[in-house]
Coordinates of N, CA and C in Angstrom, one line a residue:
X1 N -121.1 -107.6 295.4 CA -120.9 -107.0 294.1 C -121.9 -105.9 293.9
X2 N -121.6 -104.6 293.9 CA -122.1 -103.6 293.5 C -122.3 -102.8 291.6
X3 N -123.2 -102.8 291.4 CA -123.3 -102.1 290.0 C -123.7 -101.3 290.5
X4 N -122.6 -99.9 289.7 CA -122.4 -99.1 289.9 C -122.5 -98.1 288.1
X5 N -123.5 -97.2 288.0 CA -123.0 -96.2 286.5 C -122.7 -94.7 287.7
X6 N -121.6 -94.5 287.0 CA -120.9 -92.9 287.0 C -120.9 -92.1 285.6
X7 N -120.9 -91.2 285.9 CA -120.1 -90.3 285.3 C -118.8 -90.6 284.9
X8 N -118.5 -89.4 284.2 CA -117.2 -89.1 284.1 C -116.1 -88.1 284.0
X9 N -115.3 -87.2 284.6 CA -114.4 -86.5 284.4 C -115.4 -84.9 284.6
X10 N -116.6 -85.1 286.4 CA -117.0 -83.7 286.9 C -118.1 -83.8 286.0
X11 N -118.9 -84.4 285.1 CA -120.2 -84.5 285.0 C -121.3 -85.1 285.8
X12 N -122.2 -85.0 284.8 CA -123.8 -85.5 285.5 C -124.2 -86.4 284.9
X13 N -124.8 -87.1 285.4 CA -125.7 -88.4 285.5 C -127.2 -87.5 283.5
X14 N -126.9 -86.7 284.0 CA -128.1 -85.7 283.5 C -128.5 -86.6 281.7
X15 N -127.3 -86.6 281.1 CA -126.3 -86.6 279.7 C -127.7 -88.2 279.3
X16 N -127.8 -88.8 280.4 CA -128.2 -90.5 280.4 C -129.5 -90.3 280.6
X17 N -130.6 -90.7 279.6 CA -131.9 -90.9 279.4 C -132.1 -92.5 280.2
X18 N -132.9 -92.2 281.1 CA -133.3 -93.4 282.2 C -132.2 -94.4 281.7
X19 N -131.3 -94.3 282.7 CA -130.3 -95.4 283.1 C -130.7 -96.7 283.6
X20 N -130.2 -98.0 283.1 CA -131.0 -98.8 283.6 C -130.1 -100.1 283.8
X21 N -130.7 -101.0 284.5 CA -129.7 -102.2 284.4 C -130.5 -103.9 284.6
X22 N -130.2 -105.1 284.0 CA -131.1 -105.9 284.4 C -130.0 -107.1 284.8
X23 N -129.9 -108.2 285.4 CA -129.3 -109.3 285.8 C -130.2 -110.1 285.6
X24 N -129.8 -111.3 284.7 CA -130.0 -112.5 284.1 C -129.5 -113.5 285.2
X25 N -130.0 -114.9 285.2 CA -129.5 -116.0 285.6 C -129.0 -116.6 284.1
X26 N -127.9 -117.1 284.1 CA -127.3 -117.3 282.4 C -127.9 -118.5 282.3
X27 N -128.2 -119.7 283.1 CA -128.2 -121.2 282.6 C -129.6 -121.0 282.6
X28 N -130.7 -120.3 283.2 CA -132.2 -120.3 282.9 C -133.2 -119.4 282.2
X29 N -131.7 -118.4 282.3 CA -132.4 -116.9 281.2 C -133.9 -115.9 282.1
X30 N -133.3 -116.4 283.5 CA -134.8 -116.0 284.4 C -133.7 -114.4 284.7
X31 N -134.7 -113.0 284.8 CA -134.2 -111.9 285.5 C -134.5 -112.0 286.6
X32 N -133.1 -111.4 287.5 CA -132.7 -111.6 289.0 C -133.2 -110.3 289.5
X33 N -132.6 -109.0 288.8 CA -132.8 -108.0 289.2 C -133.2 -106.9 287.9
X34 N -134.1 -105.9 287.9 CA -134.2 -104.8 287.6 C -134.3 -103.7 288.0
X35 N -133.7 -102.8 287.7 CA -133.3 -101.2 288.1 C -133.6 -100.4 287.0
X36 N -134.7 -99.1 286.9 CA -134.4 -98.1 285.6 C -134.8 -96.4 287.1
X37 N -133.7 -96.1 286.6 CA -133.8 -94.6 287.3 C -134.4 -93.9 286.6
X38 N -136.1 -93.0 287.0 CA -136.4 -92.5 286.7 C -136.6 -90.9 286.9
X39 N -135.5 -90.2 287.9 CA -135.6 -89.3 288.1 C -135.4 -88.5 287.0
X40 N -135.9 -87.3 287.1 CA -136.2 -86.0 286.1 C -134.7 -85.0 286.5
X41 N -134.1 -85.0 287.8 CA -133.1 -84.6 288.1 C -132.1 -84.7 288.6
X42 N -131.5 -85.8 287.2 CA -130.4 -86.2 287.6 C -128.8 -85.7 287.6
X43 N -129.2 -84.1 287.0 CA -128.3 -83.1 286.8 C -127.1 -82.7 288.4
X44 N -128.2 -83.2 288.8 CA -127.5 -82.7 290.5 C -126.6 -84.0 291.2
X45 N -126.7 -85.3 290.3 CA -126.3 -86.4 290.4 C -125.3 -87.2 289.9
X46 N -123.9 -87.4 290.3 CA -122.7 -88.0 289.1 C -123.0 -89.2 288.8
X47 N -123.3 -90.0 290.2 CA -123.2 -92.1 290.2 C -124.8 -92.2 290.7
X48 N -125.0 -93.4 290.5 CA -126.2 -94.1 291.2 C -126.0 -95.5 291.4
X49 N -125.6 -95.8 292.4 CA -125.3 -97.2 293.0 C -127.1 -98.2 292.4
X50 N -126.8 -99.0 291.2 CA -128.2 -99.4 290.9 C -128.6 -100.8 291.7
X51 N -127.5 -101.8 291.8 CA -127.8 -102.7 292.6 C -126.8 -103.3 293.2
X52 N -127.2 -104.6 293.8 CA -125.9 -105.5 294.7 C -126.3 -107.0 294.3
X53 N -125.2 -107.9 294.3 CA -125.4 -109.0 294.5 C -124.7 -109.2 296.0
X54 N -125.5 -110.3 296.7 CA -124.9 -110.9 298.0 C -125.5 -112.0 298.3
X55 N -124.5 -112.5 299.8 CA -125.2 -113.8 300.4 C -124.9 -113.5 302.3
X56 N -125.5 -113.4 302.5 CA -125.2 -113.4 304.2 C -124.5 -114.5 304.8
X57 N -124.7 -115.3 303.9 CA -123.0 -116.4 305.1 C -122.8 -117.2 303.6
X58 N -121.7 -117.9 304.0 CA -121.1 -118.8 302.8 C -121.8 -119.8 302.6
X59 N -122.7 -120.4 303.4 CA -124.0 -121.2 302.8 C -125.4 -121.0 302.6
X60 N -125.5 -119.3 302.7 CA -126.8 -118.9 302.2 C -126.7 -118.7 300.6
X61 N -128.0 -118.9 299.4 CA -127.9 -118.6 298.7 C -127.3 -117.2 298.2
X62 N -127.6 -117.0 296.6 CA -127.1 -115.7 296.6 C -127.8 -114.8 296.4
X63 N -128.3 -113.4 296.3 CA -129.4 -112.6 296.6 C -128.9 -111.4 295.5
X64 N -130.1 -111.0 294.8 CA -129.8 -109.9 294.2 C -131.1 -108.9 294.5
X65 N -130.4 -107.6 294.7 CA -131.5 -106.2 295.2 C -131.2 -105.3 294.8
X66 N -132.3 -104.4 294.1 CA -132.2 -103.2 293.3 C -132.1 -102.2 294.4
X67 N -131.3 -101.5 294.3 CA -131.4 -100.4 295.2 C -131.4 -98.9 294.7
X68 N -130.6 -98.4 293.2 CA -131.1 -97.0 293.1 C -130.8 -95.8 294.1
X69 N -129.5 -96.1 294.8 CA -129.1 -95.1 295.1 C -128.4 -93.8 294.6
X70 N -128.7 -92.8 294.3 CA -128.0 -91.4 293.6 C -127.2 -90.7 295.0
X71 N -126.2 -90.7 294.0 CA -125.2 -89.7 294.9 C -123.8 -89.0 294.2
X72 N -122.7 -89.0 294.7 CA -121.7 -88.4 294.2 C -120.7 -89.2 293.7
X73 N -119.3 -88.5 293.2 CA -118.4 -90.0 292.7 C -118.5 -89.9 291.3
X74 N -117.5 -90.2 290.7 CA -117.2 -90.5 289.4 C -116.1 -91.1 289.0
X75 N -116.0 -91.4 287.5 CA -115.3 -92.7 287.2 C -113.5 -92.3 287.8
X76 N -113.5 -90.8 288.0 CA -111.8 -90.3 288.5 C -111.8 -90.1 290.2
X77 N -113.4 -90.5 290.6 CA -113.0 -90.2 292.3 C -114.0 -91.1 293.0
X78 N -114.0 -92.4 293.0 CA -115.0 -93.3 293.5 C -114.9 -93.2 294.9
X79 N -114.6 -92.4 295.6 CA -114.6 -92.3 297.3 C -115.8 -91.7 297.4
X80 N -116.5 -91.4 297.5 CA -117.9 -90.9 297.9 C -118.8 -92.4 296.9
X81 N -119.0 -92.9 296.2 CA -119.4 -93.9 296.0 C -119.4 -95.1 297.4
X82 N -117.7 -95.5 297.1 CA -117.7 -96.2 298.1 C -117.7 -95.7 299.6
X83 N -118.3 -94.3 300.0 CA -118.9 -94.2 301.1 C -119.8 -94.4 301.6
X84 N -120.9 -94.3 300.7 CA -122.2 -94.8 300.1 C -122.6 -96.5 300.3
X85 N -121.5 -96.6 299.4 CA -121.7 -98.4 300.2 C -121.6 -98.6 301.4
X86 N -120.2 -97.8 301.9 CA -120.0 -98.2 303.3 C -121.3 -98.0 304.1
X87 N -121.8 -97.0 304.4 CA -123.0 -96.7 304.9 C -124.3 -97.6 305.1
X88 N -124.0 -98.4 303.7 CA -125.5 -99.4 303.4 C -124.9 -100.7 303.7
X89 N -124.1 -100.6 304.3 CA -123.5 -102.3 305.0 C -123.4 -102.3 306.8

C-alpha cells in the first residue's frame, strides 16, 4: 500500500505548505510512520510518493517506511507515479 498526494489537473505540488502524512496503529494509538516534505521546490513537482505499508512474505509482520519520493503524475495521469513504484520494487 502506497500513500501517495498529487496534484491535480497539470499543477504543482507548489499550492501545499509542507505536505505531510502520519500512520497510527488504531488499537494502540502508537505512530507507525511519519513523513513532512520539506522541500522549498516543490513547484517543479506534481506527486510525492510519501510512504508504503508492506510485509515481505505472508508470515512476516507488517512494515511501514517513509519514503518521500517527488516526481511526476497527477490525480488525471498516475502512470509516471506508478513508474516510480515500479522502480522502487
Amino acid at each position: 500500500l502506497y500513500i501517495v498526494l498529487s496534484s491535480f489537473q497539470n499543477s504543482t505540488l507548489s499550492e501545499i505548505c509542507f505536505p505531510e502524512v502520519s500512520l497510527y496503529d488504531r488499537k494502540t494509538n502508537t505512530r507507525l510512520c511519519e513523513y513532512q516534505e520539506k522541500s522549498k521546490n516543490l513547484d517543479k513537482y506534481s506527486s510525492v510518493i510519501m510512504c508504503r505499508v508492506f510485509r515481505n512474505s505472508l508470515t512476516s509482520p507488517w512494515r511501514v517506511e517513509a519514503l518521500g519520493r517527488l516526481g511526476q503524475g497527477d490525480a488525471l495521469d498516475y502512470s509516471p507515479i506508478l513508474e516510480s513504484i515500479d522502480m522502487m520494487t
